[in-house]
Amino acid sequence: MAHFDHGIRDNSGLDAEFVRRKAAEYGVEFYAERAELGEGASEAEAREKRYEFLAKVAGSVGGEIWTAHHLDDLVETVAINLLRGTGWRGLAGLDRAGIRRPFLETEMFYEPLDRATIYEYAAKRRLEYREDPSNSWEEYLRNRVRRKLDGALSFEQKLEIYELWREQKKLKREIDEVVAGLLPSSEEGEAAPVLDRRDEAGAELPSRKDETWQRSWFTNLDEKVALELLRAGTLCAGISATRPQLLRFLEAIKTYPSGKSFNLPQDKLVRFSKKEFVL
């Protein structure tokens, strides 16, 4: 059992002690770590630090990460991604290699579990639990979306979103495999890169050697195909770009004169020659 204390709330240490006590009660090993992120920390920063810790624990014990994400978490994630202007990949979130989410696995349960089912289970068995007070903080987009969705969808409608999510995950993995084989190699004979199947956790990616791209490749490509290639290439270079950023990048590839540079996230510059650019 692993618990990460983000150090965002003054009383977060009480959560850690609760989990420590439960681990002892159930007779399982307990791992804990505390950061001092402070009240101003973003959800993205908290996720990154949390998953870094969980990955470290999983590696030390030769295991994998299991989280308690449930059906309502999935629906909220899809809604948030749509609000942010995601492409089709926004419907395939909560999908990252090395992480299992048992409450969303039909192999473990007959159907995915939602928040109400979990509360009912806990109430019937008089299980003790703690509710994170930050779940009510208005500054977090997820909390605002959660309140909007509360009671707005039936369980059957949530299941429809769940089935769409499963289909999109399968499609994403198939596309990633194909696109990885199309990326230019840094050296002759180098294996094609394996794309990281990340979800909202946003973990750091290892940098690769520079890769040269031909601008002419993108002249007549279907826009969707071009965006998939650019997304894969930027990820392999350790850069995570949004769909609007990739669209602007694609336009720059097609129109920028030789010598002009384009800004990618993380202060990365792409300089164009007449025929090429380097990632």
CSV table of C-alpha atoms in Angstrom, one decimal:
chain,number,residue,atom,x,y,z
A,1,MET,CA,0.0,0.0,0.0
A,2,ALA,CA,1.5,3.3,-1.1
A,3,HIS,CA,0.5,6.8,0.0
A,4,PHE,CA,1.9,10.1,-1.4
A,5,ASP,CA,1.3,13.2,0.7
A,6,HIS,CA,1.5,16.2,-1.6
A,7,GLY,CA,1.9,18.7,1.2
A,8,ILE,CA,-0.8,21.0,-0.3
A,9,ARG,CA,-3.2,21.0,2.8
A,10,ASP,CA,-2.2,21.7,6.4
A,11,ASN,CA,-3.9,18.5,7.6
A,12,SER,CA,-2.8,16.2,4.8
A,13,GLY,CA,-0.6,14.3,7.3
A,14,LEU,CA,-3.8,12.9,8.9
A,15,ASP,CA,-4.5,11.1,5.6
A,16,ALA,CA,-1.1,9.5,5.7
A,17,GLU,CA,-1.6,8.3,9.2
A,18,PHE,CA,-5.0,6.9,8.3
A,19,VAL,CA,-3.5,4.9,5.5
A,20,ARG,CA,-0.6,3.8,7.6
A,21,ARG,CA,-3.0,2.5,10.2
A,22,LYS,CA,-5.1,0.7,7.7
A,23,ALA,CA,-2.1,-1.0,6.2
A,24,ALA,CA,-1.1,-2.3,9.6
A,25,GLU,CA,-4.7,-3.4,10.2
A,26,TYR,CA,-4.7,-5.4,7.0
A,27,GLY,CA,-1.1,-6.6,7.4
A,28,VAL,CA,0.3,-5.2,4.2
A,29,GLU,CA,3.6,-3.4,3.5
A,30,PHE,CA,3.3,0.4,3.6
A,31,TYR,CA,5.3,3.0,1.7
A,32,ALA,CA,4.9,6.7,2.1
A,33,GLU,CA,6.5,9.9,0.9
A,34,ARG,CA,5.7,13.6,1.5
A,35,ALA,CA,6.4,16.6,-0.8
A,36,GLU,CA,5.9,20.3,0.1
A,37,LEU,CA,4.0,21.4,-3.0
A,38,GLY,CA,2.1,24.1,-1.2
A,39,GLU,CA,-1.5,25.4,-1.7
A,40,GLY,CA,-0.7,26.9,-5.1
A,41,ALA,CA,0.2,23.6,-6.7
A,42,SER,CA,-1.6,22.6,-9.8
A,43,GLU,CA,-3.4,19.3,-10.4
A,44,ALA,CA,-0.9,18.5,-13.1
A,45,GLU,CA,2.1,19.1,-10.8
A,46,ALA,CA,0.5,17.0,-8.0
A,47,ARG,CA,-0.2,14.1,-10.5
A,48,GLU,CA,3.4,14.2,-11.8
A,49,LYS,CA,4.9,14.0,-8.4
A,50,ARG,CA,2.5,11.3,-7.2
A,51,TYR,CA,3.1,9.1,-10.2
A,52,GLU,CA,6.9,9.5,-9.9
A,53,PHE,CA,6.6,8.2,-6.3
A,54,LEU,CA,4.2,5.3,-7.3
A,55,ALA,CA,6.5,4.3,-10.1
A,56,LYS,CA,9.5,4.2,-7.8
A,57,VAL,CA,7.6,2.0,-5.3
A,58,ALA,CA,6.4,-0.3,-8.0
A,59,GLY,CA,9.9,-0.7,-9.4
A,60,SER,CA,11.3,-1.4,-5.9
A,61,VAL,CA,8.9,-4.3,-5.3
A,62,GLY,CA,8.7,-5.6,-8.8
A,63,GLY,CA,5.0,-4.8,-9.0
A,64,GLU,CA,2.6,-2.5,-10.9
A,65,ILE,CA,0.5,0.5,-9.9
A,66,TRP,CA,-3.2,0.0,-9.1
A,67,THR,CA,-5.4,3.1,-8.6
A,68,ALA,CA,-9.0,3.5,-7.5
A,69,HIS,CA,-10.3,5.5,-10.5
A,70,HIS,CA,-13.9,4.7,-11.1
A,71,LEU,CA,-16.6,5.3,-13.7
A,72,ASP,CA,-17.4,8.8,-12.6
A,73,ASP,CA,-13.7,9.7,-12.7
A,74,LEU,CA,-13.6,8.5,-16.3
A,75,VAL,CA,-16.7,10.5,-17.3
A,76,GLU,CA,-15.2,13.6,-15.7
A,77,THR,CA,-11.9,13.1,-17.5
A,78,VAL,CA,-13.7,12.8,-20.9
A,79,ALA,CA,-15.7,16.0,-20.1
A,80,ILE,CA,-12.6,17.9,-19.1
A,81,ASN,CA,-10.7,16.9,-22.2
A,82,LEU,CA,-13.6,18.0,-24.4
A,83,LEU,CA,-13.8,21.3,-22.6
A,84,ARG,CA,-10.1,21.8,-23.4
A,85,GLY,CA,-10.7,21.2,-27.1
A,86,THR,CA,-9.2,17.8,-27.3
A,87,GLY,CA,-9.1,15.7,-30.4
A,88,TRP,CA,-10.2,12.1,-30.5
A,89,ARG,CA,-7.4,11.1,-28.0
A,90,GLY,CA,-9.3,12.9,-25.3
A,91,LEU,CA,-11.8,10.1,-25.3
A,92,ALA,CA,-9.0,7.6,-24.5
A,93,GLY,CA,-7.7,9.1,-21.3
A,94,LEU,CA,-6.9,7.1,-18.1
A,95,ASP,CA,-4.8,4.7,-20.2
A,96,ARG,CA,-1.1,4.5,-19.3
A,97,ALA,CA,1.2,1.5,-19.5
A,98,GLY,CA,2.0,0.0,-16.1
A,99,ILE,CA,-1.1,1.2,-14.4
A,100,ARG,CA,-4.3,-0.8,-13.7
A,101,ARG,CA,-7.6,0.6,-12.6
A,102,PRO,CA,-9.6,-2.4,-11.2
A,103,PHE,CA,-12.8,-0.5,-10.7
A,104,LEU,CA,-12.9,0.0,-14.5
A,105,GLU,CA,-12.0,-3.6,-15.4
A,106,THR,CA,-14.9,-5.8,-16.4
A,107,GLU,CA,-12.5,-8.7,-16.0
A,108,MET,CA,-12.5,-8.1,-12.2
A,109,PHE,CA,-16.1,-6.9,-11.8
A,110,TYR,CA,-19.2,-7.6,-13.8
A,111,GLU,CA,-19.4,-3.9,-14.9
A,112,PRO,CA,-17.4,-0.8,-14.0
A,113,LEU,CA,-18.1,0.7,-10.5
A,114,ASP,CA,-19.3,4.3,-10.1
A,115,ARG,CA,-18.9,6.5,-7.1
A,116,ALA,CA,-22.4,5.7,-5.7
A,117,THR,CA,-21.8,2.0,-5.8
A,118,ILE,CA,-18.5,2.4,-3.9
A,119,TYR,CA,-20.2,4.5,-1.3
A,120,GLU,CA,-23.0,2.0,-0.9
A,121,TYR,CA,-20.5,-0.8,-0.5
A,122,ALA,CA,-18.6,1.1,2.2
A,123,ALA,CA,-21.8,2.0,4.0
A,124,LYS,CA,-23.2,-1.5,4.1
A,125,ARG,CA,-19.9,-2.8,5.6
A,126,ARG,CA,-19.3,0.2,7.8
A,127,LEU,CA,-15.9,0.8,6.3
A,128,GLU,CA,-13.9,3.7,7.6
A,129,TYR,CA,-12.6,6.2,5.0
A,130,ARG,CA,-11.4,9.8,4.6
A,131,GLU,CA,-12.7,12.3,2.1
A,132,ASP,CA,-10.1,14.6,0.6
A,133,PRO,CA,-11.3,18.2,1.4
A,134,SER,CA,-9.7,19.5,-1.8
A,135,ASN,CA,-12.4,17.6,-3.7
A,136,SER,CA,-14.6,20.6,-2.9
A,137,TRP,CA,-12.1,23.4,-3.8
A,138,GLU,CA,-13.7,25.6,-6.5
A,139,GLU,CA,-10.3,26.5,-8.1
A,140,TYR,CA,-10.0,22.9,-9.5
A,141,LEU,CA,-11.7,22.4,-12.9
A,142,ARG,CA,-12.4,18.8,-12.1
A,143,ASN,CA,-14.5,19.8,-9.0
A,144,ARG,CA,-16.5,22.3,-11.1
A,145,VAL,CA,-17.1,19.7,-13.8
A,146,ARG,CA,-18.1,17.1,-11.1
A,147,ARG,CA,-20.8,19.4,-9.7
A,148,LYS,CA,-22.2,20.0,-13.2
A,149,LEU,CA,-22.3,16.3,-13.9
A,150,ASP,CA,-23.7,15.3,-10.6
A,151,GLY,CA,-27.1,13.6,-11.3
A,152,ALA,CA,-27.0,14.7,-14.9
A,153,LEU,CA,-26.3,11.3,-16.4
A,154,SER,CA,-27.9,7.9,-15.7
A,155,PHE,CA,-25.7,4.9,-15.1
A,156,GLU,CA,-26.6,3.6,-18.6
A,157,GLN,CA,-25.4,6.8,-20.1
A,158,LYS,CA,-22.1,6.6,-18.2
A,159,LEU,CA,-21.8,3.0,-19.5
A,160,GLU,CA,-22.2,4.3,-23.1
A,161,ILE,CA,-19.2,6.7,-22.5
A,162,TYR,CA,-17.3,3.8,-20.9
A,163,GLU,CA,-17.8,1.6,-24.0
A,164,LEU,CA,-16.7,4.5,-26.3
A,165,TRP,CA,-13.6,4.9,-24.1
A,166,ARG,CA,-12.7,1.2,-24.5
A,167,GLU,CA,-13.0,1.4,-28.2
A,168,GLN,CA,-10.9,4.5,-28.4
A,169,LYS,CA,-8.2,3.0,-26.2
A,170,LYS,CA,-8.0,0.0,-28.6
A,171,LEU,CA,-7.8,2.4,-31.6
A,172,LYS,CA,-5.2,4.5,-29.9
A,173,ARG,CA,-2.9,1.6,-29.3
A,174,GLU,CA,-3.3,0.4,-32.9
A,175,ILE,CA,-2.5,3.9,-34.3
A,176,ASP,CA,0.5,4.3,-32.0
A,177,GLU,CA,2.0,1.1,-33.2
A,178,VAL,CA,1.6,2.1,-36.9
A,179,VAL,CA,2.8,5.7,-36.4
A,180,ALA,CA,5.9,4.5,-34.4
A,181,GLY,CA,7.0,2.5,-37.5
A,182,LEU,CA,6.7,5.6,-39.7
A,183,LEU,CA,8.9,7.9,-37.6
A,184,PRO,CA,12.3,8.7,-39.1
A,185,SER,CA,15.2,7.0,-37.4
A,186,SER,CA,18.2,8.9,-35.9
A,187,GLU,CA,20.7,6.3,-37.1
A,188,GLU,CA,20.6,3.7,-39.8
A,189,GLY,CA,19.3,0.4,-38.3
A,190,GLU,CA,17.9,2.0,-35.2
A,191,ALA,CA,14.7,0.5,-34.0
A,192,ALA,CA,11.5,2.5,-34.3
A,193,PRO,CA,10.6,4.2,-31.1
A,194,VAL,CA,7.9,2.8,-28.9
A,195,LEU,CA,5.4,5.5,-28.1
A,196,ASP,CA,4.5,6.2,-24.4
A,197,ARG,CA,0.8,5.6,-23.8
A,198,ARG,CA,0.3,8.3,-21.3
A,199,ASP,CA,-2.8,9.5,-19.7
A,200,GLU,CA,-3.4,12.6,-17.7
A,201,ALA,CA,-0.5,11.9,-15.4
A,202,GLY,CA,1.9,13.6,-17.9
A,203,ALA,CA,5.2,11.9,-16.8
A,204,GLU,CA,8.5,13.0,-18.2
A,205,LEU,CA,9.7,11.3,-21.4
A,206,PRO,CA,13.3,10.4,-22.1
A,207,SER,CA,15.0,12.6,-24.8
A,208,ARG,CA,16.0,11.0,-28.1
A,209,LYS,CA,18.7,12.1,-30.5
A,210,ASP,CA,17.8,14.8,-33.1
A,211,GLU,CA,15.6,13.6,-35.9
A,212,THR,CA,15.5,15.3,-39.3
A,213,TRP,CA,12.1,15.7,-40.9
A,214,GLN,CA,11.3,16.6,-44.5
A,215,ARG,CA,8.9,19.5,-44.9
A,216,SER,CA,7.6,18.0,-48.2
A,217,TRP,CA,6.2,15.0,-46.2
A,218,PHE,CA,3.5,17.2,-44.9
A,219,THR,CA,2.5,19.0,-48.1
A,220,ASN,CA,-0.2,16.5,-49.2
A,221,LEU,CA,-0.7,14.5,-46.0
A,222,ASP,CA,-4.2,14.3,-44.6
A,223,GLU,CA,-4.3,16.6,-41.6
A,224,LYS,CA,-5.2,13.9,-39.1
A,225,VAL,CA,-2.3,11.7,-40.2
A,226,ALA,CA,0.1,14.7,-40.1
A,227,LEU,CA,-1.0,15.6,-36.6
A,228,GLU,CA,-0.5,12.0,-35.4
A,229,LEU,CA,3.1,12.0,-36.8
A,230,LEU,CA,3.9,15.3,-35.3
A,231,ARG,CA,2.5,14.3,-31.9
A,232,ALA,CA,4.6,11.1,-31.9
A,233,GLY,CA,7.7,12.9,-33.0
A,234,THR,CA,7.4,15.6,-30.3
A,235,LEU,CA,6.7,13.0,-27.6
A,236,CYS,CA,9.8,11.1,-28.6
A,237,ALA,CA,11.8,14.4,-28.3
A,238,GLY,CA,10.4,14.8,-24.8
A,239,ILE,CA,7.9,17.5,-25.7
A,240,SER,CA,4.2,17.3,-24.9
A,241,ALA,CA,2.1,19.5,-27.2
A,242,THR,CA,-1.6,20.1,-27.3
A,243,ARG,CA,-3.7,19.6,-30.4
A,244,PRO,CA,-4.0,23.4,-31.1
A,245,GLN,CA,-0.2,23.7,-30.7
A,246,LEU,CA,0.3,20.8,-33.1
A,247,LEU,CA,-2.1,22.5,-35.6
A,248,ARG,CA,0.0,25.7,-35.5
A,249,PHE,CA,3.2,23.7,-35.9
A,250,LEU,CA,1.8,22.0,-39.0
A,251,GLU,CA,0.9,25.3,-40.5
A,252,ALA,CA,4.4,26.6,-39.7
A,253,ILE,CA,5.9,23.5,-41.5
A,254,LYS,CA,3.9,24.3,-44.6
A,255,THR,CA,4.4,28.1,-44.7
A,256,TYR,CA,7.5,29.3,-42.7
A,257,PRO,CA,10.4,30.5,-44.8
A,258,SER,CA,13.9,29.1,-44.4
A,259,GLY,CA,15.6,30.4,-41.2
A,260,LYS,CA,12.5,31.1,-39.3
A,261,SER,CA,11.8,29.3,-36.0
A,262,PHE,CA,8.7,28.0,-34.3
A,263,ASN,CA,8.2,27.8,-30.6
A,264,LEU,CA,7.1,24.5,-29.1
A,265,PRO,CA,6.2,23.9,-25.4
A,266,GLN,CA,9.0,23.8,-22.8
A,267,ASP,CA,10.9,26.6,-24.6
A,268,LYS,CA,11.9,24.4,-27.5
A,269,LEU,CA,12.6,26.0,-30.8
A,270,VAL,CA,12.3,24.4,-34.2
A,271,ARG,CA,14.3,26.1,-36.9
A,272,PHE,CA,13.3,25.5,-40.5
A,273,SER,CA,15.7,25.2,-43.5
A,274,LYS,CA,14.3,25.3,-47.0
A,275,LYS,CA,13.5,21.6,-47.0
A,276,GLU,CA,13.9,20.3,-43.5
A,277,PHE,CA,13.5,20.8,-39.8
A,278,VAL,CA,14.9,18.9,-36.8
A,279,LEU,CA,13.1,17.6,-33.7
